Coordinates of C-alpha atoms and ligand atoms in Angstrom, one line a residue:
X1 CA -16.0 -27.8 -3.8
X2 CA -18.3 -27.3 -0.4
X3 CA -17.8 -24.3 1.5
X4 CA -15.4 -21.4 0.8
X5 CA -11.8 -21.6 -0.4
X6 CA -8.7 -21.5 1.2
X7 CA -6.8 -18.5 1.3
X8 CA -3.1 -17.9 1.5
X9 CA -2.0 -14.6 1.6
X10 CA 1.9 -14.1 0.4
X11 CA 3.4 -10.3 0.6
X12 CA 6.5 -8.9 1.4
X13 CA 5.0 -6.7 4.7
X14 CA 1.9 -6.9 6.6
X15 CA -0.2 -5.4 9.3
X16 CA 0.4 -5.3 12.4
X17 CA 3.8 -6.7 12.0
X18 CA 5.9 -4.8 9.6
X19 CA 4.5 -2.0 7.3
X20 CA 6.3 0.8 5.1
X21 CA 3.4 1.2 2.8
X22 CA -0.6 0.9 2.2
X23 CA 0.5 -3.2 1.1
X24 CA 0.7 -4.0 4.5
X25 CA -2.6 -2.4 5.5
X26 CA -4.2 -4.1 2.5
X27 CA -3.1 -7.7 3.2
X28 CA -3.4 -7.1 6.9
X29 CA -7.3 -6.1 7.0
X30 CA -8.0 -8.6 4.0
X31 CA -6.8 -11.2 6.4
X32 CA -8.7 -10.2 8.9
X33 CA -12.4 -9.3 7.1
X34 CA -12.2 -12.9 5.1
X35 CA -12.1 -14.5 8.6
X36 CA -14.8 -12.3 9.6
X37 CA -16.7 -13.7 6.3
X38 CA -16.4 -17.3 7.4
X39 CA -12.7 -17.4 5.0
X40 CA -9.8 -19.2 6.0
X41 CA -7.7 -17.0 4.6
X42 CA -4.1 -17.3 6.0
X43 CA -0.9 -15.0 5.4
X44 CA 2.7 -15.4 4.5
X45 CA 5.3 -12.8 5.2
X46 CA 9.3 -12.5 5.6
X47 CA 10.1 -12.7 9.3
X48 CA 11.8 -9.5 9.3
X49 CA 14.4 -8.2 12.1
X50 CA 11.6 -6.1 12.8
X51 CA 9.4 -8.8 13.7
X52 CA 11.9 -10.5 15.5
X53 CA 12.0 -7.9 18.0
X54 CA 8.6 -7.4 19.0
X55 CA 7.2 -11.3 18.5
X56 CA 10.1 -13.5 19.1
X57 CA 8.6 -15.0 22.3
X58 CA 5.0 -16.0 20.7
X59 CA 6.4 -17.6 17.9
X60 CA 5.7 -21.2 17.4
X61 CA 8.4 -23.0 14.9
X62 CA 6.7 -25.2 12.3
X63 CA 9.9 -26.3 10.8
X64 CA 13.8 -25.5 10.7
X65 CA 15.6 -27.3 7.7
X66 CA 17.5 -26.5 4.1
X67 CA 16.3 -26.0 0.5
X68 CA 18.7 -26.0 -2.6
X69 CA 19.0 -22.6 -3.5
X70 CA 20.9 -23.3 -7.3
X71 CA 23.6 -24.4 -6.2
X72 CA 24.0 -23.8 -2.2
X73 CA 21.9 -25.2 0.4
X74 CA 20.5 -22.4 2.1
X75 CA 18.5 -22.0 5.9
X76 CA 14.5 -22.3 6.0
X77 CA 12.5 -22.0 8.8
X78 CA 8.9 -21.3 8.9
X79 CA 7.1 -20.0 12.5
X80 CA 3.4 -19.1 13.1
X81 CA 1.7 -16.9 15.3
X82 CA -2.1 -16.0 15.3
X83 CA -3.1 -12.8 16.0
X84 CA -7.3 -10.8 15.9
X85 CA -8.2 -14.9 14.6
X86 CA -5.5 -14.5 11.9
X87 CA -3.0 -17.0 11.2
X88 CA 0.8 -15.6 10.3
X89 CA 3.4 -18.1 8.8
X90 CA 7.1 -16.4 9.1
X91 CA 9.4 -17.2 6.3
X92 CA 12.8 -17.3 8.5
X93 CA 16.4 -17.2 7.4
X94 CA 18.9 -14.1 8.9
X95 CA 21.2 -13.6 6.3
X96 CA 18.1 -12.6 4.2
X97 CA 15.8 -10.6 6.1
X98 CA 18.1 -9.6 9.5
X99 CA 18.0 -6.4 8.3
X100 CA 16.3 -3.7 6.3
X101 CA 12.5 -4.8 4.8
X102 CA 14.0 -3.8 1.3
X103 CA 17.8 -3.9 0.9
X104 CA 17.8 -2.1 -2.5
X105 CA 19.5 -3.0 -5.6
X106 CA 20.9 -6.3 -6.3
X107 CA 20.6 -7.8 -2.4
X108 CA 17.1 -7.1 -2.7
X109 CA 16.5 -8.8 -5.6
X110 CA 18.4 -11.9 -3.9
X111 CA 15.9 -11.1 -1.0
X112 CA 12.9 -11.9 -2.8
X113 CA 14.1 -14.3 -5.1
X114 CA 14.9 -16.7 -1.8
X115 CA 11.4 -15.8 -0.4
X116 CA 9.8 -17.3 -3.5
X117 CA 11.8 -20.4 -3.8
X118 CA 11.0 -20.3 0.3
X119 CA 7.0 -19.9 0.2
X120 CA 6.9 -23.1 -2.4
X121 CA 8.7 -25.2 -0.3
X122 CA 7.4 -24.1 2.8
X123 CA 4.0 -25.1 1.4
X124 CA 4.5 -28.2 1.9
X125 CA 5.5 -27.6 5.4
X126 CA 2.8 -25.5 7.1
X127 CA -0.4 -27.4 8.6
X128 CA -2.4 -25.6 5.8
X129 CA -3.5 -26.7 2.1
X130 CA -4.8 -23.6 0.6
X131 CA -6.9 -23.6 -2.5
X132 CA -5.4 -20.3 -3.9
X133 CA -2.4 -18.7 -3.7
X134 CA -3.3 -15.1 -3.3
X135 CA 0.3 -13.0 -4.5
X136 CA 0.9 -9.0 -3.9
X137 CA 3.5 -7.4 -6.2
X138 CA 6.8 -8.3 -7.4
X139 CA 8.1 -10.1 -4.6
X140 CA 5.9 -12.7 -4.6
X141 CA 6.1 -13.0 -8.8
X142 CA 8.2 -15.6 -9.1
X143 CA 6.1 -18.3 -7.3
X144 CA 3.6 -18.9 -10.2
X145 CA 6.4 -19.8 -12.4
X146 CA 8.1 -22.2 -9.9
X147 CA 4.7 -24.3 -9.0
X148 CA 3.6 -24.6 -12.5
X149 CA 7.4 -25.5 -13.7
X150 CA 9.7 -27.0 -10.9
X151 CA 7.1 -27.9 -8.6
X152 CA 4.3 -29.0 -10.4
X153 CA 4.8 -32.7 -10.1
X154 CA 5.6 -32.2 -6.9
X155 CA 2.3 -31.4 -5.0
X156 CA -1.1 -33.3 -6.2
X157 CA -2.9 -30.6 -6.0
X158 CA -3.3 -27.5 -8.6
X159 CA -4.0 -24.7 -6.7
X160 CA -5.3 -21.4 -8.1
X161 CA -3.0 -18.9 -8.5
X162 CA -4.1 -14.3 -7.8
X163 CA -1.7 -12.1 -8.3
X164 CA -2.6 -8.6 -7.3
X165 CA -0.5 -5.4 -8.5
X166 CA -0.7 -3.1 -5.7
X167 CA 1.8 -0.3 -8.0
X168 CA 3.5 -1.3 -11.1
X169 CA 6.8 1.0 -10.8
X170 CA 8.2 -1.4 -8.5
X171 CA 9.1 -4.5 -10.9
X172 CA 12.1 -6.7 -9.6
X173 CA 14.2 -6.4 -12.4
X174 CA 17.6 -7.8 -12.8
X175 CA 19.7 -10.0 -14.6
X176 CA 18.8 -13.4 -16.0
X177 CA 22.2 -14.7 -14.6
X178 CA 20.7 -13.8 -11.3
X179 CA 17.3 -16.0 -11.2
X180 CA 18.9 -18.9 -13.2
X181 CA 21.9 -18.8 -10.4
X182 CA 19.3 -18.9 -7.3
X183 CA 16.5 -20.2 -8.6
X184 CA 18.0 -23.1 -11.5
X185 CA 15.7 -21.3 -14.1
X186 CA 16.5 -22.7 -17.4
X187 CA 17.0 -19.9 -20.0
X188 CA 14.2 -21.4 -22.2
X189 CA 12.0 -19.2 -19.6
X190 CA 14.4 -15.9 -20.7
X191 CA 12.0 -15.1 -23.8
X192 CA 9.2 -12.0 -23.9
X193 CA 6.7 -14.7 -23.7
X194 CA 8.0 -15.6 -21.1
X195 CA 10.2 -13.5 -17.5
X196 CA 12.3 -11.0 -20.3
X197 CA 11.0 -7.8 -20.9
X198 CA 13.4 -4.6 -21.7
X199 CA 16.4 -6.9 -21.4
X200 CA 16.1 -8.2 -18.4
X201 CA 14.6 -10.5 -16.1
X202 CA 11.2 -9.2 -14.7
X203 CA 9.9 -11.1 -11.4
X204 CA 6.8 -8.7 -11.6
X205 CA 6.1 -9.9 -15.4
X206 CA 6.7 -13.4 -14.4
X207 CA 3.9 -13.1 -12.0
X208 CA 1.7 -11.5 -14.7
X209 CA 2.2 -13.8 -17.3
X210 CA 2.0 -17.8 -15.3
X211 CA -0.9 -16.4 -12.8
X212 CA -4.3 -17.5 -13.4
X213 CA -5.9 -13.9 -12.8
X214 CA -4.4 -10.6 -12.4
X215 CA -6.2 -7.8 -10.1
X216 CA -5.2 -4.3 -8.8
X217 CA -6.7 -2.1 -6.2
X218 CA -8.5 0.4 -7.8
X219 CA -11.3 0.1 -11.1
X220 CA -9.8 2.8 -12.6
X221 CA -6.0 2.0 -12.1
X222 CA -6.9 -1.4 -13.7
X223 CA -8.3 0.5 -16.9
X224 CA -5.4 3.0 -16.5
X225 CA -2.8 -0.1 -16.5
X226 CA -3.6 -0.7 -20.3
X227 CA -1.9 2.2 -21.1
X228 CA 1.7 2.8 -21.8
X229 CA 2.2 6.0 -19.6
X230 CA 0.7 3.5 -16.2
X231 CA 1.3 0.5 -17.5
X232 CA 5.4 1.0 -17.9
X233 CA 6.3 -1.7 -20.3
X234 CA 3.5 -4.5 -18.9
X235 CA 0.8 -3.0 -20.6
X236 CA 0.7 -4.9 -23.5
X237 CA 0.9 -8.5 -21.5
X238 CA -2.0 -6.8 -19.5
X239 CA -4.0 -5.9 -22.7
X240 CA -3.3 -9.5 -24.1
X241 CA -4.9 -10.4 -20.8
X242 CA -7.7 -8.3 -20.5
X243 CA -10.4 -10.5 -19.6
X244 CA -8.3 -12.1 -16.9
X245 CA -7.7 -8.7 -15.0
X246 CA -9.7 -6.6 -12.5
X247 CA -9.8 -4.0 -10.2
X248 CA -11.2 -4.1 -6.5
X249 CA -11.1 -1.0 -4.7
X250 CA -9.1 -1.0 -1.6
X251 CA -10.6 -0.2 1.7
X252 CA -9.1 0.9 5.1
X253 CA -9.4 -1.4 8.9
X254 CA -11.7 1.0 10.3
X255 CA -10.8 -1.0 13.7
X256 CA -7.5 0.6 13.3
X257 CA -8.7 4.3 12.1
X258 CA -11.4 5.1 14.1
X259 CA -11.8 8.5 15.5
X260 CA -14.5 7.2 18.0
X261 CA -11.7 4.9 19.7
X262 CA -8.8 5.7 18.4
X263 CA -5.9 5.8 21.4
X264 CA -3.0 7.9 19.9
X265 CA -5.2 10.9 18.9
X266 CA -5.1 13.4 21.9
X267 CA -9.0 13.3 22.3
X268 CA -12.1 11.0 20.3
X269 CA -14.2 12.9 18.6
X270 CA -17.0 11.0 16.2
X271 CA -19.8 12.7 13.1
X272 CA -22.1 13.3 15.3
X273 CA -19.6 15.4 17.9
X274 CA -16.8 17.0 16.3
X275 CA -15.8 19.6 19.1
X276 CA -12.7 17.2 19.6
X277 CA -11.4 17.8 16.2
X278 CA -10.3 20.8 17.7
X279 CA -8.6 19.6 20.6
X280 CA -6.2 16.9 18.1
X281 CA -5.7 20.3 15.8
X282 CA -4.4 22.0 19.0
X283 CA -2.5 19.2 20.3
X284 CA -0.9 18.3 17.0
X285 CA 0.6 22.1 16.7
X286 CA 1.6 21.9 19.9
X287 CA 3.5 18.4 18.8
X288 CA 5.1 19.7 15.9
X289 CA 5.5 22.9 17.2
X290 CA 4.3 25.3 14.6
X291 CA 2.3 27.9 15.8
X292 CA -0.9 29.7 13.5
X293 CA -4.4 30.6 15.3
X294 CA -6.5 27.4 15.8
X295 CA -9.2 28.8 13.2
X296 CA -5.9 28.8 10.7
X297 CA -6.4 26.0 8.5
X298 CA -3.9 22.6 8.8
X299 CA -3.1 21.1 5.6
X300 CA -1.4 18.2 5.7
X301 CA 0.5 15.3 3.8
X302 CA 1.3 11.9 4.9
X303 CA 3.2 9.8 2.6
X304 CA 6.6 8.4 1.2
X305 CA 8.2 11.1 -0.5
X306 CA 8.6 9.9 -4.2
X307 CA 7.6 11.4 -7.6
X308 CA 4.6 8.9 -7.3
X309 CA 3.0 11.1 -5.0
X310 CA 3.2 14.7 -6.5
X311 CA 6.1 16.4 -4.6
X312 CA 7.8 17.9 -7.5
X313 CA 4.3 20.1 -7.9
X314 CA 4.3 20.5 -4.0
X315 CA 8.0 21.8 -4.3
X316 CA 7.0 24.2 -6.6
X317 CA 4.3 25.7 -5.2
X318 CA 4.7 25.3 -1.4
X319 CA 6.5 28.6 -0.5
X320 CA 3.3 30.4 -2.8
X321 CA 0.7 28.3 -0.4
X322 CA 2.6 29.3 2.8
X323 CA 2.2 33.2 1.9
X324 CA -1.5 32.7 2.8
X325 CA -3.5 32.1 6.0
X326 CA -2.5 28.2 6.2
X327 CA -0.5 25.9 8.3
X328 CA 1.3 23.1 6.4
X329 CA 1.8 19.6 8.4
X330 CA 4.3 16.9 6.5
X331 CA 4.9 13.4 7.8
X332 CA 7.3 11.0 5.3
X333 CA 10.6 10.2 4.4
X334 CA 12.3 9.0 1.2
X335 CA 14.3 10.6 -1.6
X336 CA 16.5 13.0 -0.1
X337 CA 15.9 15.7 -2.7
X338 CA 12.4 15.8 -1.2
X339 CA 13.3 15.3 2.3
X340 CA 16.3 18.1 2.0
X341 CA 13.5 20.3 0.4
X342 CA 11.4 19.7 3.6
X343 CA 13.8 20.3 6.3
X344 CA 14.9 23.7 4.7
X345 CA 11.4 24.9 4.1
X346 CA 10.8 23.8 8.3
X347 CA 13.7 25.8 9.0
X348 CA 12.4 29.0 6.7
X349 CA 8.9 29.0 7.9
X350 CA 8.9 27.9 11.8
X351 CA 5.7 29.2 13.0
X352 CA 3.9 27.8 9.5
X353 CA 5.4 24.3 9.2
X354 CA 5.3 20.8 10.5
X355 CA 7.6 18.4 9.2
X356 CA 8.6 15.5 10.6
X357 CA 11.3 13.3 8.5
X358 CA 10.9 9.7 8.8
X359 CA 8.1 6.7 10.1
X360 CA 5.4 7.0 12.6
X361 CA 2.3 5.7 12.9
X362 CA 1.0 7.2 16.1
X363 CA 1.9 10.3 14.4
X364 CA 0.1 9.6 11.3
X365 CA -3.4 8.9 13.6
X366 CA -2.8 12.4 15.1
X367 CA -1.9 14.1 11.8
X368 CA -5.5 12.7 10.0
X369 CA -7.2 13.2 13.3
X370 CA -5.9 17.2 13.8
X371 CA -5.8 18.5 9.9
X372 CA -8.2 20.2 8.2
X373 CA -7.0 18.7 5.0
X374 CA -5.3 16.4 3.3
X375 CA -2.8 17.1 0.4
X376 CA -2.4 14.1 -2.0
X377 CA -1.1 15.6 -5.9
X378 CA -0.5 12.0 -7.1
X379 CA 1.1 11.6 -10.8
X380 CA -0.6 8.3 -10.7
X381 CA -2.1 6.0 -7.7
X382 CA -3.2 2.6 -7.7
X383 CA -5.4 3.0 -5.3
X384 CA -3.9 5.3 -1.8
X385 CA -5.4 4.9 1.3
X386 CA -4.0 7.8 3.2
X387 CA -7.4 9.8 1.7
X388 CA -9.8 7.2 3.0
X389 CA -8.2 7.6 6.1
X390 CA -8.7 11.3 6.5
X391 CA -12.1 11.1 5.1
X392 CA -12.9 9.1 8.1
X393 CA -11.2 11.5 10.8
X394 CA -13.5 14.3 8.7
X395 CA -10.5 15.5 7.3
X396 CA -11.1 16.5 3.3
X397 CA -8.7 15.2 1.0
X398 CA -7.2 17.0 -1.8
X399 CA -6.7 15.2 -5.1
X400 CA -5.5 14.5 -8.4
X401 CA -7.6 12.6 -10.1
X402 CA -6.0 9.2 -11.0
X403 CA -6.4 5.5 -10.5
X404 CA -8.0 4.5 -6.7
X405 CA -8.3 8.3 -5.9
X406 CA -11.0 8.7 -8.3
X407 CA -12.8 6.0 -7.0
X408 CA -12.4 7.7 -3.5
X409 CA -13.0 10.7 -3.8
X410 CA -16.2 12.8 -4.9
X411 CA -15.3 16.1 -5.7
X412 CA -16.6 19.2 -4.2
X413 CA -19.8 20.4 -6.3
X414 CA -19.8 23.7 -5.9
X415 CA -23.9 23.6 -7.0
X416 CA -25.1 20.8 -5.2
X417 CA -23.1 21.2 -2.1
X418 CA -22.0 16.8 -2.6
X419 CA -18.7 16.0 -2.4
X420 CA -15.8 14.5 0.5
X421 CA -13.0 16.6 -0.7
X422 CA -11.6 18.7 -3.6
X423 CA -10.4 17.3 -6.9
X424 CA -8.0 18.6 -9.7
X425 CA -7.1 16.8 -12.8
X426 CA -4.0 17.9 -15.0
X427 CA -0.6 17.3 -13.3
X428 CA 0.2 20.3 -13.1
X429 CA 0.9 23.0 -9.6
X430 CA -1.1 25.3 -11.0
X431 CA -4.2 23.6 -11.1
X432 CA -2.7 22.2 -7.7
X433 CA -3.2 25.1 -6.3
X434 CA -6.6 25.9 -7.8
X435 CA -8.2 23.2 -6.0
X436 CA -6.0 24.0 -2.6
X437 CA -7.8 27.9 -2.7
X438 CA -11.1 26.0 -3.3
X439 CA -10.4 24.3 -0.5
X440 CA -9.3 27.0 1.7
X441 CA -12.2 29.3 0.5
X442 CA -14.9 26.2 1.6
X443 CA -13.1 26.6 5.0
X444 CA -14.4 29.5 5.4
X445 CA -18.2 28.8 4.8
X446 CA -18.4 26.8 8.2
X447 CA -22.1 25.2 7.0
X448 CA -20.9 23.8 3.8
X449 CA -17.4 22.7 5.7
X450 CA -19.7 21.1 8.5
X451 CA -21.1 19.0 5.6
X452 CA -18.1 17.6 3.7
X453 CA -16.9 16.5 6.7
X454 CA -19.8 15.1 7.2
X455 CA -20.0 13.3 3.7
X456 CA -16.3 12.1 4.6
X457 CA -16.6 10.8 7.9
X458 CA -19.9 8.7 6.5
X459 CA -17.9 7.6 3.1
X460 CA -18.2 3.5 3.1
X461 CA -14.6 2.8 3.2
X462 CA -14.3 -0.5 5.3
X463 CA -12.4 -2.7 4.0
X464 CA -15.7 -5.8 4.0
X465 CA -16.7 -4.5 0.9
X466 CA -13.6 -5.2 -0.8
X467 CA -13.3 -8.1 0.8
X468 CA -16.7 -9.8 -0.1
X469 CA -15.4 -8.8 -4.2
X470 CA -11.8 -10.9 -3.1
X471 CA -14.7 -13.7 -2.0
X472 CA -16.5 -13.8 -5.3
X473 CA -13.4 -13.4 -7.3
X474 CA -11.8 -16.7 -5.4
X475 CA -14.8 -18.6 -6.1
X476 CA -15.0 -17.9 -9.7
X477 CA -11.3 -19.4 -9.6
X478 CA -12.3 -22.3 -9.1
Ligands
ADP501 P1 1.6 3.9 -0.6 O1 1.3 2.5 -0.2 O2 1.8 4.1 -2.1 O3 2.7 4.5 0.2 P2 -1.1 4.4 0.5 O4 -1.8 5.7 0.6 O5 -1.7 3.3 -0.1 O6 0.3 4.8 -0.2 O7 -0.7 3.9 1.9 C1 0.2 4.6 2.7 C2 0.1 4.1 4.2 O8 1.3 4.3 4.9 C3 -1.0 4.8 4.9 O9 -1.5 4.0 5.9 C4 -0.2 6.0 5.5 O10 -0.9 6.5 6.7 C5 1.1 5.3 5.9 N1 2.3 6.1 5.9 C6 2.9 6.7 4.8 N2 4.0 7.3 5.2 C7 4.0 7.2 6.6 C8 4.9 7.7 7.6 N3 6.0 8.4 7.2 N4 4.7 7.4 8.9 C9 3.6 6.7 9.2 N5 2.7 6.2 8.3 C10 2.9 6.5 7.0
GLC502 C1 0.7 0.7 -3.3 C2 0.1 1.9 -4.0 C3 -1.1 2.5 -3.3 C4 -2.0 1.4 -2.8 C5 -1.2 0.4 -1.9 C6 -2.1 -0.7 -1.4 O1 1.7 1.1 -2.4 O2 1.1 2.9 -4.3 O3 -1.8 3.4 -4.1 O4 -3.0 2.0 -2.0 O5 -0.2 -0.2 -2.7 O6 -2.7 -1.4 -2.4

């Protein structure tokens, strides 16, 4: 083949239409950095009611028909929009995605199943003949299955197939009765070689076991993976496939998080001139109304609230933090435990506390822009982005060390002075909190604090680099 490859990017969410998660900053500024490397590299996403709302006037529809669904004939239409040189195709049919991104439970499973069976027939709809298939997560993990069984006489060419695990909690699994029902599997596919794995029908397995290579977003979350404990119940498909796996660090759009330029933060500060940082610190207690001395330091968290990202060790140990000389900043929604847990710790500690319960981006700039740090205690992470985001508002992360945040991260060195942030390494509050008073002790030696944040701010994060390994990888595909 002459030139590069053609890309086609398939994912449940992506920037800058619909996100819940770091997936949809991943595929978004993928997208966008293979364009800038001369890559036609196209994505394909649910039209979500979300979409609807803000793009329904610049959408362009490419087609409007029926597929067989099993047995019922069920609505497909496929619209396009380009947006920053990216081309969007819009996988369209109401009664699956005119509501929530991810239903939950069985209707979500029926979401996703559709959107597979609905990507391989809209292939041959779009004006666009990608050499690889590029899939993210379980969503998408029934597709490799479909084109190399159902569809594979039907399209002349053999394209490549990625599929990229962005976190392996999130499977898809369900009952056979299920996929054979919506997607006329035959049960000769309901074998551990095969979609079964603990009993029932695994979409995320499926993806893992008829893809041609397997990648995840961190080096050390793909060594991690070959473990039981991270691997949860694919590790042994993932050890038979060794050779066919790797891991390419994420990285962030810094387009998107730029202190320099950013337009929600209150004022731009940059490495070179960080009297501003002050000014988003003030303006982000003002916001969420808590009320400490400015020199007081901010810690903060931004992130779905699930045992994924440490808040059992944060539950335990936040009223202990809050006795000392801090201010703590929370922006995230999800299990109500956590989120009940929150709201009564807001209304115990007023003057110390931020929280905010639910989604906001705008929010999320001024949080990175204004904190001193940033709290992240993951029990495991495939890669995070939340702490290359910080890092490049000079705000220090604080870590456990796992999967993409040890690729991130460089620890404080208390001899050397290196480091862009503070690292701990058992899961565990107490060693939480050890590296949170290392933290708040650095904070107080304004020279060596001038230089993390120095570190930080100058980390390479962008996402080109990751996006010139996606290049390579592609062509080796081939
Ligand atoms: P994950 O994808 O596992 O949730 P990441 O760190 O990879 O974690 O990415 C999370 C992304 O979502 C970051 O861009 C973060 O800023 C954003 N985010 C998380 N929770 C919220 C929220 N409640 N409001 C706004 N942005 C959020
Ligand atoms: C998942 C992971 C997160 C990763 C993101 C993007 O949501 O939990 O660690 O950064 O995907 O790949």
């Amino acid at each position: 083949m002459t030139g590069h490859p053609k890309i086609l990017l398939v994912a449940s969410e992506t920037m800058p239409f619909v996100k819940t998660g770091g997936l949809a900053d991943v595929v978004g500024a993928l997208a966008k950095s293979l364009i800038s490397l001369g890559v036609d590299a196209r994505v394909m996403v649910p039209k979500h009611a979300i979409i609807k709302s803000g793009y329904q006037d610049e959408l362009d529809t490419i087609a409007s028909t029926a597929i067989e669904l099993g047995w019922r004939k069920e609505y497909l239409g496929v619209q396009t929009l380009e947006a920053d040189g990216v081309t969007y195709y819009f996988i369209d049919n109401e009664d699956y995605f005119g509501g929530a991104v991810y239903r939950g439970g069985k209707a979500e499973n029926e979401q996703y199943l559709f959107f597979c069976k609905a990507v391989c027939e809209a292939l041959a709809l779009i004006d666009f003949d990608p050499d690889i298939l590029h899939l993210n997560d379980w969503h998408t993990g029934m597709i490799p299955m479909l084109l190399k069984t159902h569809y594979q006489s039907r399209f002349d060419k053999e394209r490549r197939l990625l599929f990229t695990i962005h976190n392996i909690e999130f499977q898809g699994k369900m009952g056979f009765d299920l996929v054979g029902d919506m997607l006329g599997v035959s049960d000769y596919y309901y074998t551990p070689e095969y979609i079964e794995a603990g009993g029932c029908a695994n979409m995320l397995k499926a993806g893992l076991v008829f893809a041609d290579r397997i990648s995840t977003v961190s080096p050390t979350y793909a060594d991690e993976l070959m473990y039981p404990w991270f691997g949860q119940g694919m590790e042994g498909i993932l050890s038979a496939r060794r050779h066919d796996v790797c891991g390419i660090l994420n990285g962030i759009d810094t387009e998107v998080f730029d202190p320099e330029t950013d337009s929600d933060i209150a004022a731009n500060f940059s490495q070179s001139n960080m009297t501003d940082k002050r000014a988003c610190k003030k303006a982000l207690r003002e916001e969420l109304s808590f009320n400490v001395k400015l020199t007081t330091p901010v810690i903060a968290m931004v992130t779905r609230m699930t045992r994924q990202k440490g808040m059992d060790l944060v539950r335990y140990a936040l009223e202990e933090l809050l006795q000392e000389d801090v201010a703590f900043v929370i922006l995230g929604a999800g299990e109500s435990q956590y989120e009940d847990f929150f709201n009564y710790i807001a209304a115990k500690y007023p003057e110390k506390t931020g929280v905010y319960i639910g989604y906001n981006e705008p929010l999320a700039h001024r949080i990175y822009a204004g904190a001193d740090f940033l709290l992240m205690p993951s029990e495991f992470e495939p890669c995070g982005l939340s702490q290359m985001i910080a890092q490049r508002y000079g705000t220090l992360p604080i870590v456990r060390e796992t999967g993409g945040l040890v690729d991130t991260v460089a620890p404080y060195n208390i001899y050397t002075g290196e480091g862009t942030g503070f690292a701990f390494t058992t899961f565990n509050a107490h060693d939480m909190m050890a590296a949170v008073h290392l933290a708040l002790s650095t904070y107080k030696n304004k020279p060596i604090l001038r230089k993390l944040r120095k570190n930080a701010m100058l980390a390479q994060n962008g996402f080109l680099k990751s996006a010139e390994q996606y290049k390579a990888l592609y062509k080796s595909m081939l």
